[in-house]
PDB file of C-alpha atoms in Angstrom:
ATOM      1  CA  UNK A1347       8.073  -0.123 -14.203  1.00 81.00           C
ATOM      2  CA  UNK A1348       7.839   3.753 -14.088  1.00 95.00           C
ATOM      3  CA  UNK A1349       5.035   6.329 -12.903  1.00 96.00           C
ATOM      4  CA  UNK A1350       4.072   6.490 -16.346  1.00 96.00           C
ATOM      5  CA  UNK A1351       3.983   3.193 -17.069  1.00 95.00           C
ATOM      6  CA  UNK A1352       1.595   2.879 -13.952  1.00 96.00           C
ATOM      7  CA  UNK A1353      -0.525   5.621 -15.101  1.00 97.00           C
ATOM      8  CA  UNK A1354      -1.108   4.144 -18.756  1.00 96.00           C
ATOM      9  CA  UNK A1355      -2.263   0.823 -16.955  1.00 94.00           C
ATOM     10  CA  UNK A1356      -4.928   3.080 -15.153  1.00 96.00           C
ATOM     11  CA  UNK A1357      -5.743   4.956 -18.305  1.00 95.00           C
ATOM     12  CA  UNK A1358      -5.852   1.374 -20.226  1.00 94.00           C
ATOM     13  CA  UNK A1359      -7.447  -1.035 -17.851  1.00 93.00           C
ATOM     14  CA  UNK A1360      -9.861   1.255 -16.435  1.00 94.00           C
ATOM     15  CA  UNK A1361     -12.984   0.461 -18.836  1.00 92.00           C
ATOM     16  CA  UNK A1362     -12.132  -3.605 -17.996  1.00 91.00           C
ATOM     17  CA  UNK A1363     -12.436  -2.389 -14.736  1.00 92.00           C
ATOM     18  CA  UNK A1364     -15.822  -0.987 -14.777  1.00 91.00           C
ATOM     19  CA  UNK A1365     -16.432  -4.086 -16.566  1.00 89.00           C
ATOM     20  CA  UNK A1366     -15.948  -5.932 -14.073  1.00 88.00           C
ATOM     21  CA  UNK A1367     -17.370  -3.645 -11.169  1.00 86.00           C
ATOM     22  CA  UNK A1368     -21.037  -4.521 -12.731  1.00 83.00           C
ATOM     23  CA  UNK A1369     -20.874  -7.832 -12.607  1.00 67.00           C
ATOM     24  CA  UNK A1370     -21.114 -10.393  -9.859  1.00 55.00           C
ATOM     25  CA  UNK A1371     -18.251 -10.272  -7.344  1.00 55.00           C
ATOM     26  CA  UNK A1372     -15.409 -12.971  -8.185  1.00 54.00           C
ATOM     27  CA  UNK A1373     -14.817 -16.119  -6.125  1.00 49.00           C
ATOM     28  CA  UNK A1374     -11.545 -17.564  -7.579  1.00 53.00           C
ATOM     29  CA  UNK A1375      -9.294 -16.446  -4.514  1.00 53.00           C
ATOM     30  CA  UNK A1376      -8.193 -18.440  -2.678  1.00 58.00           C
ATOM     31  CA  UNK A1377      -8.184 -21.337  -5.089  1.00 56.00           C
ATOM     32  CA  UNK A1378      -9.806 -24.763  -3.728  1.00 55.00           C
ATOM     33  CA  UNK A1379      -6.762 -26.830  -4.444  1.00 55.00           C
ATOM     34  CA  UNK A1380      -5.685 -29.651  -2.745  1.00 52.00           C
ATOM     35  CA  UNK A1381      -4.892 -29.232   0.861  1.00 49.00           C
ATOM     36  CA  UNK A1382      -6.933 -25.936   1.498  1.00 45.00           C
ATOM     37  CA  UNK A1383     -10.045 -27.853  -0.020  1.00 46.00           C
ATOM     38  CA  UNK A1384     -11.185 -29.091   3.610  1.00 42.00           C
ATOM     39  CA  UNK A1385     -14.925 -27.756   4.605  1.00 44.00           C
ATOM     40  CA  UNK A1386     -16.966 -27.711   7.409  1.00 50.00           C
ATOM     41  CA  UNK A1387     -20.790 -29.380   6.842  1.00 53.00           C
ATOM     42  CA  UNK A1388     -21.780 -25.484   7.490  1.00 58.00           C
ATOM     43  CA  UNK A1389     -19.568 -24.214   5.352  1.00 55.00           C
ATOM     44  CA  UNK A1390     -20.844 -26.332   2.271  1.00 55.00           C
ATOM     45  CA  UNK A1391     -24.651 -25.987   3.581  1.00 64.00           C
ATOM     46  CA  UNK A1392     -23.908 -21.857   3.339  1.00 67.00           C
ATOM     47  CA  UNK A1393     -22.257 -22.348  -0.051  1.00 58.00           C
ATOM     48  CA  UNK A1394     -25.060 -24.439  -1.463  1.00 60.00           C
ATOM     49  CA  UNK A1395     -27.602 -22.117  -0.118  1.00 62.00           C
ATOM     50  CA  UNK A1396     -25.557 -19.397  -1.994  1.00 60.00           C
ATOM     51  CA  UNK A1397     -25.566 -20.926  -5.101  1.00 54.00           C
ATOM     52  CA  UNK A1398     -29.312 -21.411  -4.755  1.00 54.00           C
ATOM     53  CA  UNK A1399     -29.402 -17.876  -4.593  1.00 54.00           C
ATOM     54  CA  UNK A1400     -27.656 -16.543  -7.189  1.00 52.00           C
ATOM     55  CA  UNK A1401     -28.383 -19.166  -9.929  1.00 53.00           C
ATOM     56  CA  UNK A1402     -29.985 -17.298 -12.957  1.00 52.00           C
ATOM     57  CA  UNK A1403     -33.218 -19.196 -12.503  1.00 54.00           C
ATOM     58  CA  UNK A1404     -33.802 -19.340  -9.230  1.00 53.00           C
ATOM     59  CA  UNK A1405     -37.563 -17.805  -7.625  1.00 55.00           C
ATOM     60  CA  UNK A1406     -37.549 -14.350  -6.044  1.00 56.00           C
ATOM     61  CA  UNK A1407     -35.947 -11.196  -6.897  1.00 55.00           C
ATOM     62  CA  UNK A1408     -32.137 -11.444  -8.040  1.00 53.00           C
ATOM     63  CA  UNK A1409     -29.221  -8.844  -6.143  1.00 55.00           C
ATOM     64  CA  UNK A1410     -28.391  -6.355  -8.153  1.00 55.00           C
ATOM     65  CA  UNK A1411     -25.136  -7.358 -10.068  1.00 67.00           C
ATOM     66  CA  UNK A1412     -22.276  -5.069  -9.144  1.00 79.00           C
ATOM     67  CA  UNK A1413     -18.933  -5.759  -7.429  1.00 81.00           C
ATOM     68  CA  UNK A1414     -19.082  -3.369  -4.378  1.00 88.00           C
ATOM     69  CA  UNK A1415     -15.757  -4.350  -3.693  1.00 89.00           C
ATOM     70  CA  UNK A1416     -14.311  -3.005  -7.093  1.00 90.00           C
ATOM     71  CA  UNK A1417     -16.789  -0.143  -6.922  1.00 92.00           C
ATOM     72  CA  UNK A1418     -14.520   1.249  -3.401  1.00 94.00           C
ATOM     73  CA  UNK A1419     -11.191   0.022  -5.298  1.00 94.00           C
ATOM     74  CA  UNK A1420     -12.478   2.827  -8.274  1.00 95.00           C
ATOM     75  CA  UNK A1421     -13.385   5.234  -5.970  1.00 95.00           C
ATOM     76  CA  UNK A1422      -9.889   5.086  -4.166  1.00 96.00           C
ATOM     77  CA  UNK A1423      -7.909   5.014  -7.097  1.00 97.00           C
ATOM     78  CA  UNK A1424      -9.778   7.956  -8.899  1.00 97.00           C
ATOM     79  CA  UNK A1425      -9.839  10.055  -5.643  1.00 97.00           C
ATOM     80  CA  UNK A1426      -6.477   9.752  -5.334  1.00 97.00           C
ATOM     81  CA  UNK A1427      -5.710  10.588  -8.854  1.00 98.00           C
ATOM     82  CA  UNK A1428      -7.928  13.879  -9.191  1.00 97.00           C
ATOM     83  CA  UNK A1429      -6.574  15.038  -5.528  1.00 97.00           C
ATOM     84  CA  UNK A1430      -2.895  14.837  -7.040  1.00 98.00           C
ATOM     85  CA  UNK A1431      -3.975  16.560 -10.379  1.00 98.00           C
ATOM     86  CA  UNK A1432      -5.126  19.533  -8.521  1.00 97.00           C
ATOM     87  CA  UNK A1433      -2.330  19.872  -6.785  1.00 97.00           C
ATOM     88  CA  UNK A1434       0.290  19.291  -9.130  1.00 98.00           C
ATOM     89  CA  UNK A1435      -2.100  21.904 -11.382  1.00 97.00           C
ATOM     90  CA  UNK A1436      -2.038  24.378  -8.470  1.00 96.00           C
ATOM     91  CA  UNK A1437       1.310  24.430  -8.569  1.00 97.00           C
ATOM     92  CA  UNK A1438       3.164  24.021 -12.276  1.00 97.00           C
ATOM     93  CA  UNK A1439      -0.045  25.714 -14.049  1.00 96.00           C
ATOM     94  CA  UNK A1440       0.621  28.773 -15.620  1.00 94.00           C
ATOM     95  CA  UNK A1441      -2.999  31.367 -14.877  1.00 92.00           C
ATOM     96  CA  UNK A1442      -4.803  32.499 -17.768  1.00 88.00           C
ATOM     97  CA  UNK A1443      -3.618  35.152 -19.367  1.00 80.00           C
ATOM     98  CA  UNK A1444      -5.352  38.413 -18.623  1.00 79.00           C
ATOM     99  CA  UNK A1445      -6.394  40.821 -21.753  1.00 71.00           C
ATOM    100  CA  UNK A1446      -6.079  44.648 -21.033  1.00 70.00           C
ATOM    101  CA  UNK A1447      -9.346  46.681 -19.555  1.00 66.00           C
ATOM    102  CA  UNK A1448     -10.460  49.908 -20.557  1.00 62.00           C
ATOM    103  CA  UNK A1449     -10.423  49.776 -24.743  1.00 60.00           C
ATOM    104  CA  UNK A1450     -13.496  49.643 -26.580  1.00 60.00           C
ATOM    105  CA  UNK A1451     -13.593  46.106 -28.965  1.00 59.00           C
ATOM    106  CA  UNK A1452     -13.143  48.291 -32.075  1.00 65.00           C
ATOM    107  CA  UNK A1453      -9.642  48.599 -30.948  1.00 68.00           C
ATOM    108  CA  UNK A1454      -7.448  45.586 -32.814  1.00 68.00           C
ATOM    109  CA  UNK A1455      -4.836  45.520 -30.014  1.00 72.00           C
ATOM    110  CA  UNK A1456      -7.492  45.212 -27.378  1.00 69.00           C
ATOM    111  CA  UNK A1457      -9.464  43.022 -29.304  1.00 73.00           C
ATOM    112  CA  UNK A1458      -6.710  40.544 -30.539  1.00 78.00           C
ATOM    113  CA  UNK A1459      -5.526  40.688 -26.271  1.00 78.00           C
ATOM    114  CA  UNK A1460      -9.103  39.768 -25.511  1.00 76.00           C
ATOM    115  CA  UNK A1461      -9.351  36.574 -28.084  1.00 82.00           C
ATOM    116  CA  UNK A1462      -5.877  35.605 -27.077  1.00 82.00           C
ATOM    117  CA  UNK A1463      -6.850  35.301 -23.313  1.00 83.00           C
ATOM    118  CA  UNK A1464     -10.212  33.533 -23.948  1.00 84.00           C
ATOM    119  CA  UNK A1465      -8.398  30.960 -26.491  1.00 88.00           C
ATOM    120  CA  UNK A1466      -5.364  30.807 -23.191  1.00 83.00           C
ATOM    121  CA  UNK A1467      -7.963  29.951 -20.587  1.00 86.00           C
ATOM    122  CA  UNK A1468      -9.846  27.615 -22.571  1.00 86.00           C
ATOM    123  CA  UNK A1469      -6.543  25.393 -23.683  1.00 90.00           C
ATOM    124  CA  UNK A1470      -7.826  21.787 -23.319  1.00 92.00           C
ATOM    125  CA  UNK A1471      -4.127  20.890 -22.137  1.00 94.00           C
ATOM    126  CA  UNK A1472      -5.107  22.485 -18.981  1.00 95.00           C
ATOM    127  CA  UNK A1473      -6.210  20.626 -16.132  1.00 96.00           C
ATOM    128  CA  UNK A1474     -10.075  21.713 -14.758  1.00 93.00           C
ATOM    129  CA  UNK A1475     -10.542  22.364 -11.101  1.00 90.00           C
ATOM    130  CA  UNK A1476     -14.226  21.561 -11.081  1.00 89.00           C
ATOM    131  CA  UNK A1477     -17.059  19.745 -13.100  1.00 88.00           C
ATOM    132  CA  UNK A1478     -16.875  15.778 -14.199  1.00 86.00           C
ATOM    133  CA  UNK A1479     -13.258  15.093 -13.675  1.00 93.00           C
ATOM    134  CA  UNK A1480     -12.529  11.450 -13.944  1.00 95.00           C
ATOM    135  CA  UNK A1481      -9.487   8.330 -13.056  1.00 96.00           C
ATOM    136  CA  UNK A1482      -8.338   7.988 -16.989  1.00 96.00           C
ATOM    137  CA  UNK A1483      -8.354  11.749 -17.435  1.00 96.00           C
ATOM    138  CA  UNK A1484      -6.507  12.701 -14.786  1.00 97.00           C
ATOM    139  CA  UNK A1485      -3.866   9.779 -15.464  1.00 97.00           C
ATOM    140  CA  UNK A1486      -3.905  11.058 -18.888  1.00 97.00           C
ATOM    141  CA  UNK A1487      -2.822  14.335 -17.749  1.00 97.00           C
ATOM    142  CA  UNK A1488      -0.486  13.701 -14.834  1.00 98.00           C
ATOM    143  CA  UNK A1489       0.939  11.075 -17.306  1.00 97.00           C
ATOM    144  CA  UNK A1490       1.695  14.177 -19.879  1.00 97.00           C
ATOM    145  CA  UNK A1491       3.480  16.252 -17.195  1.00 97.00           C
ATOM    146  CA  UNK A1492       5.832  13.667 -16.139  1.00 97.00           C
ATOM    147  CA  UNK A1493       6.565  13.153 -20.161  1.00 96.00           C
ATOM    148  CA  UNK A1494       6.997  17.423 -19.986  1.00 94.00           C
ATOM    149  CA  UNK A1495       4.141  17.630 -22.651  1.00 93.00           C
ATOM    150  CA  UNK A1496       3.591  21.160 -24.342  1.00 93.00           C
ATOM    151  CA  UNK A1497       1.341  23.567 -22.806  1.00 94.00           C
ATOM    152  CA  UNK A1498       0.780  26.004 -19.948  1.00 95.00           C
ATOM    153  CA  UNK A1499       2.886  24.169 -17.616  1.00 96.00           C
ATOM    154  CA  UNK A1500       6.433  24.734 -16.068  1.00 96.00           C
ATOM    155  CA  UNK A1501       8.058  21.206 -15.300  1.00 96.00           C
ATOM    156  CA  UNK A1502       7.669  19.288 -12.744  1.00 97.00           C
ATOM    157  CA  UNK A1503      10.501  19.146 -10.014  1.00 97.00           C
ATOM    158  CA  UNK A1504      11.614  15.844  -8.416  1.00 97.00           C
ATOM    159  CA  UNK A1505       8.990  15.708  -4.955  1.00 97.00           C
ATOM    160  CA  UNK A1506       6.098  16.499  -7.310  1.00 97.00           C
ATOM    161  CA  UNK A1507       7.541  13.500 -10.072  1.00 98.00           C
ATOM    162  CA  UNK A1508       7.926  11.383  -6.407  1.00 97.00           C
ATOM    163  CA  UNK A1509       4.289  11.980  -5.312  1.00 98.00           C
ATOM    164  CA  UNK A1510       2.936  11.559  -8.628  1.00 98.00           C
ATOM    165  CA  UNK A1511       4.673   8.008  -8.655  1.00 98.00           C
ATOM    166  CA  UNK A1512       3.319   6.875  -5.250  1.00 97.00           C
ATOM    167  CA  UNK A1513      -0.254   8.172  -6.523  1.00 98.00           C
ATOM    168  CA  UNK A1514       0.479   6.242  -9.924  1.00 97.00           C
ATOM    169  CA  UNK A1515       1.964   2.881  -8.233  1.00 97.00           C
ATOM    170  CA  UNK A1516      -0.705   2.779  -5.943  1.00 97.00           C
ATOM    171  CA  UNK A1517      -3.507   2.810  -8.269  1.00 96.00           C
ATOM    172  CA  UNK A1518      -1.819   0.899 -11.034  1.00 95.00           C
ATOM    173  CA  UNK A1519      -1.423  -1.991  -7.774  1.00 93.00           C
ATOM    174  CA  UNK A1520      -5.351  -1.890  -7.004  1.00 94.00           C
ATOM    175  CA  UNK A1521      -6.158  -2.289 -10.186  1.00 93.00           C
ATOM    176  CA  UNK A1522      -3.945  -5.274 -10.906  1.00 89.00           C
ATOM    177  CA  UNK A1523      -5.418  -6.610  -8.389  1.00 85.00           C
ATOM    178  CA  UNK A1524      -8.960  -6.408  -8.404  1.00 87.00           C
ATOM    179  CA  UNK A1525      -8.235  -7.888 -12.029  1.00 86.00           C
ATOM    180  CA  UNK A1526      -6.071 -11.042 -11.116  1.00 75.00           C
ATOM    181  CA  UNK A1527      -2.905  -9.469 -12.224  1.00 67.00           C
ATOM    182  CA  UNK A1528      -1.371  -9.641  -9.090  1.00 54.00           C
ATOM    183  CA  UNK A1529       0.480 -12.598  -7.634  1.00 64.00           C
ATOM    184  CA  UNK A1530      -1.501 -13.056  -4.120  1.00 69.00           C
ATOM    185  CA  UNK A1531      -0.386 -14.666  -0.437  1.00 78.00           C
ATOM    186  CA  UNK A1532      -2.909 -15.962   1.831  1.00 82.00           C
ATOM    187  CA  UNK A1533      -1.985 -18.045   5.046  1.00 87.00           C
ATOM    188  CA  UNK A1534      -3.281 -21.671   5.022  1.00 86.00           C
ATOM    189  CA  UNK A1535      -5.069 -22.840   8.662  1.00 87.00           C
ATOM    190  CA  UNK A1536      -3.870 -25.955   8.054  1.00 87.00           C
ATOM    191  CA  UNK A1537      -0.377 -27.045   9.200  1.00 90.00           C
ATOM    192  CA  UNK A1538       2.694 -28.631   6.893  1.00 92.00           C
ATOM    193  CA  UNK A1539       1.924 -32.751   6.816  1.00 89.00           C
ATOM    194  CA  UNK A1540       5.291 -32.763   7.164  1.00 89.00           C
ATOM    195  CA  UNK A1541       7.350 -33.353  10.622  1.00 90.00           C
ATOM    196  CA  UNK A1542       8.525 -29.827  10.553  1.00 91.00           C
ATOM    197  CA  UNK A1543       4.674 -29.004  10.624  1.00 90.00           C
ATOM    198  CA  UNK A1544       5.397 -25.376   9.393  1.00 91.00           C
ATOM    199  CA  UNK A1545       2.950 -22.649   8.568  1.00 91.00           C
ATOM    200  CA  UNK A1546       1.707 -23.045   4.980  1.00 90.00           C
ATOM    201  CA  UNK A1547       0.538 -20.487   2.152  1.00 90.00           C
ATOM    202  CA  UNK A1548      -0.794 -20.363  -0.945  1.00 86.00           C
ATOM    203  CA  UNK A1549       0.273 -18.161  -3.305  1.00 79.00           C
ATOM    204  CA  UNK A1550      -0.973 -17.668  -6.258  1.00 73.00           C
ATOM    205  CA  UNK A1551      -3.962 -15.583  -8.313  1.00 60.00           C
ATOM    206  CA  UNK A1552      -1.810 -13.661 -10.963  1.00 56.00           C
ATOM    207  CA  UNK A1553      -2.672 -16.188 -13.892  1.00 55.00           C
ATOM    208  CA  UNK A1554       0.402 -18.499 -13.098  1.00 64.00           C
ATOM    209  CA  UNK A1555      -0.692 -22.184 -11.389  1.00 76.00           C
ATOM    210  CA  UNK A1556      -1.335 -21.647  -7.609  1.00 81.00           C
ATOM    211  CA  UNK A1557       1.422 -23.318  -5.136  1.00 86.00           C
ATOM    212  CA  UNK A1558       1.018 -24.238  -1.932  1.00 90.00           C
ATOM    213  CA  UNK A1559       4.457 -23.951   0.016  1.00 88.00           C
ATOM    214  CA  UNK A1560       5.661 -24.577   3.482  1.00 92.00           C
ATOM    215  CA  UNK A1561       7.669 -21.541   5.046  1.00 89.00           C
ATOM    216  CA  UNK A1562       9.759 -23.601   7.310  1.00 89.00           C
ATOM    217  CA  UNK A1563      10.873 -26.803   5.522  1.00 92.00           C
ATOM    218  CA  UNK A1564      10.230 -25.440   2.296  1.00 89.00           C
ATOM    219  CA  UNK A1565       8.089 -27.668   0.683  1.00 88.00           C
ATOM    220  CA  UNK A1566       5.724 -27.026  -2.287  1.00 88.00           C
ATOM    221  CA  UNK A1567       2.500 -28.140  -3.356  1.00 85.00           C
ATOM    222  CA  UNK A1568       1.120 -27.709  -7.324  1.00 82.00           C
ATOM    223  CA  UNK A1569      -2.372 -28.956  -8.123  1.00 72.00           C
ATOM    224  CA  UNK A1570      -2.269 -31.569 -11.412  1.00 64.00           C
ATOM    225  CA  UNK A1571      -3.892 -30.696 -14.494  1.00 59.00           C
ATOM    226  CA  UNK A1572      -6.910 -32.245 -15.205  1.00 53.00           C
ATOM    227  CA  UNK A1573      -6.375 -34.611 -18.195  1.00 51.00           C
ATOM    228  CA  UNK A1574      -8.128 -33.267 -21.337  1.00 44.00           C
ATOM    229  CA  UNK A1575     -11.700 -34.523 -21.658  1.00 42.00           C
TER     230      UNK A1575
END
């Protein structure tokens, strides 16, 4: 996958993403699936008491519904993003051109010079130091300069395409993430059954069926399908 292909997947994912930052906080990792499904009698009294909490018609004032967790993930990403357009911009933007001083506006030279600069420094293709600067706009753009897209631009040279990939892969990795796209590893307390007695881990959480394998012997673990009602 290249930078650009990262940056589109910022640019195209980002409304599911705040999408999913207003809503409740997603509990499907780590899966409860066969041998990691053990819990303590204060473990299920806490989870009971949270579903108590959070069911739709339960008494009392409800949380507010946002995913604070997603809310830092968009915050990273589109930090990240608008710190490496202003870079790359101070360095491969061309300036504004500057009209000539000193001729009154009935002059067609000066007043042609004049247009010309206001129409340069107003050039939408140019990236904006300050006011609302978002994630998708700023992929948009850094994903034009690594294409070479037209405008007031020079090209970018290979340790400006570099950082923009890191910038790119990074945020294109959060987001798969925080949206189930990525295949996930977490370490299961519980030993391998097995004689070998190996550390297990589940991987899973990418849409493919969770396995549970041991890293010593080897072993896997696949929860059944249900059988269709």
């Amino acid at each position: 996958m290249t930078a650009v292909d990262d940056l589109d997947t910022i640019t195209d994912r980002w409304a599911t993403l705040q999408e999913r930052a207003g809503t409740r906080p997603a509990t499907t990792w780590p899966p409860a699936m066969g041998i990691t499904r053990l819990m303590t009698e204060e473990e299920r009294a806490e989870q009971a008491a949270e579903r108590a909490d959070t069911a739709p018609d339960a008494p009392g004032a409800r949380p507010a519904p946002v995913d604070v967790d997603v809310l830092d993930i968009m915050r990273t990403i589109e930090t990240g993003l608008i710190t490496a357009a202003d870079w790359v911009a101070s360095r491969v933007q061309r300036p504004p051109f500057q009209a000539p001083t000193g001729r009154g506006w009935s002059d067609d030279v000066h007043r042609a010079s004049v247009l010309l600069a206001a129409k340069d420094a107003a050039d939408p293709r140019r990236w904006k130091y300050t006011g609302q600067r978002t994630a998708p706009e700023a992929a948009e753009w850094l994903a034009l300069r690594l294409r070479g897209g037209a405008g007031p631009f020079r090209g970018l040279d290979e340790g400006e395409r570099r950082a923009v990939a890191e910038v790119a892969a990074s945020g294109a990795a959060l987001i798969r993430k925080a949206l189930g796209d990525a295949r996930q590893r977490t370490a299961v307390p519980q030993p391998c059954p097995l004689p070998c007695g190996g550390q297990l881990v589940l991987e899973g959480g990418d849409g493919a069926p969770p396995v549970v394998l041991c890293e010593d012997c080897g072993r896997t673990w696949t929860e059944a399908p249900s059988d269709a009602a």
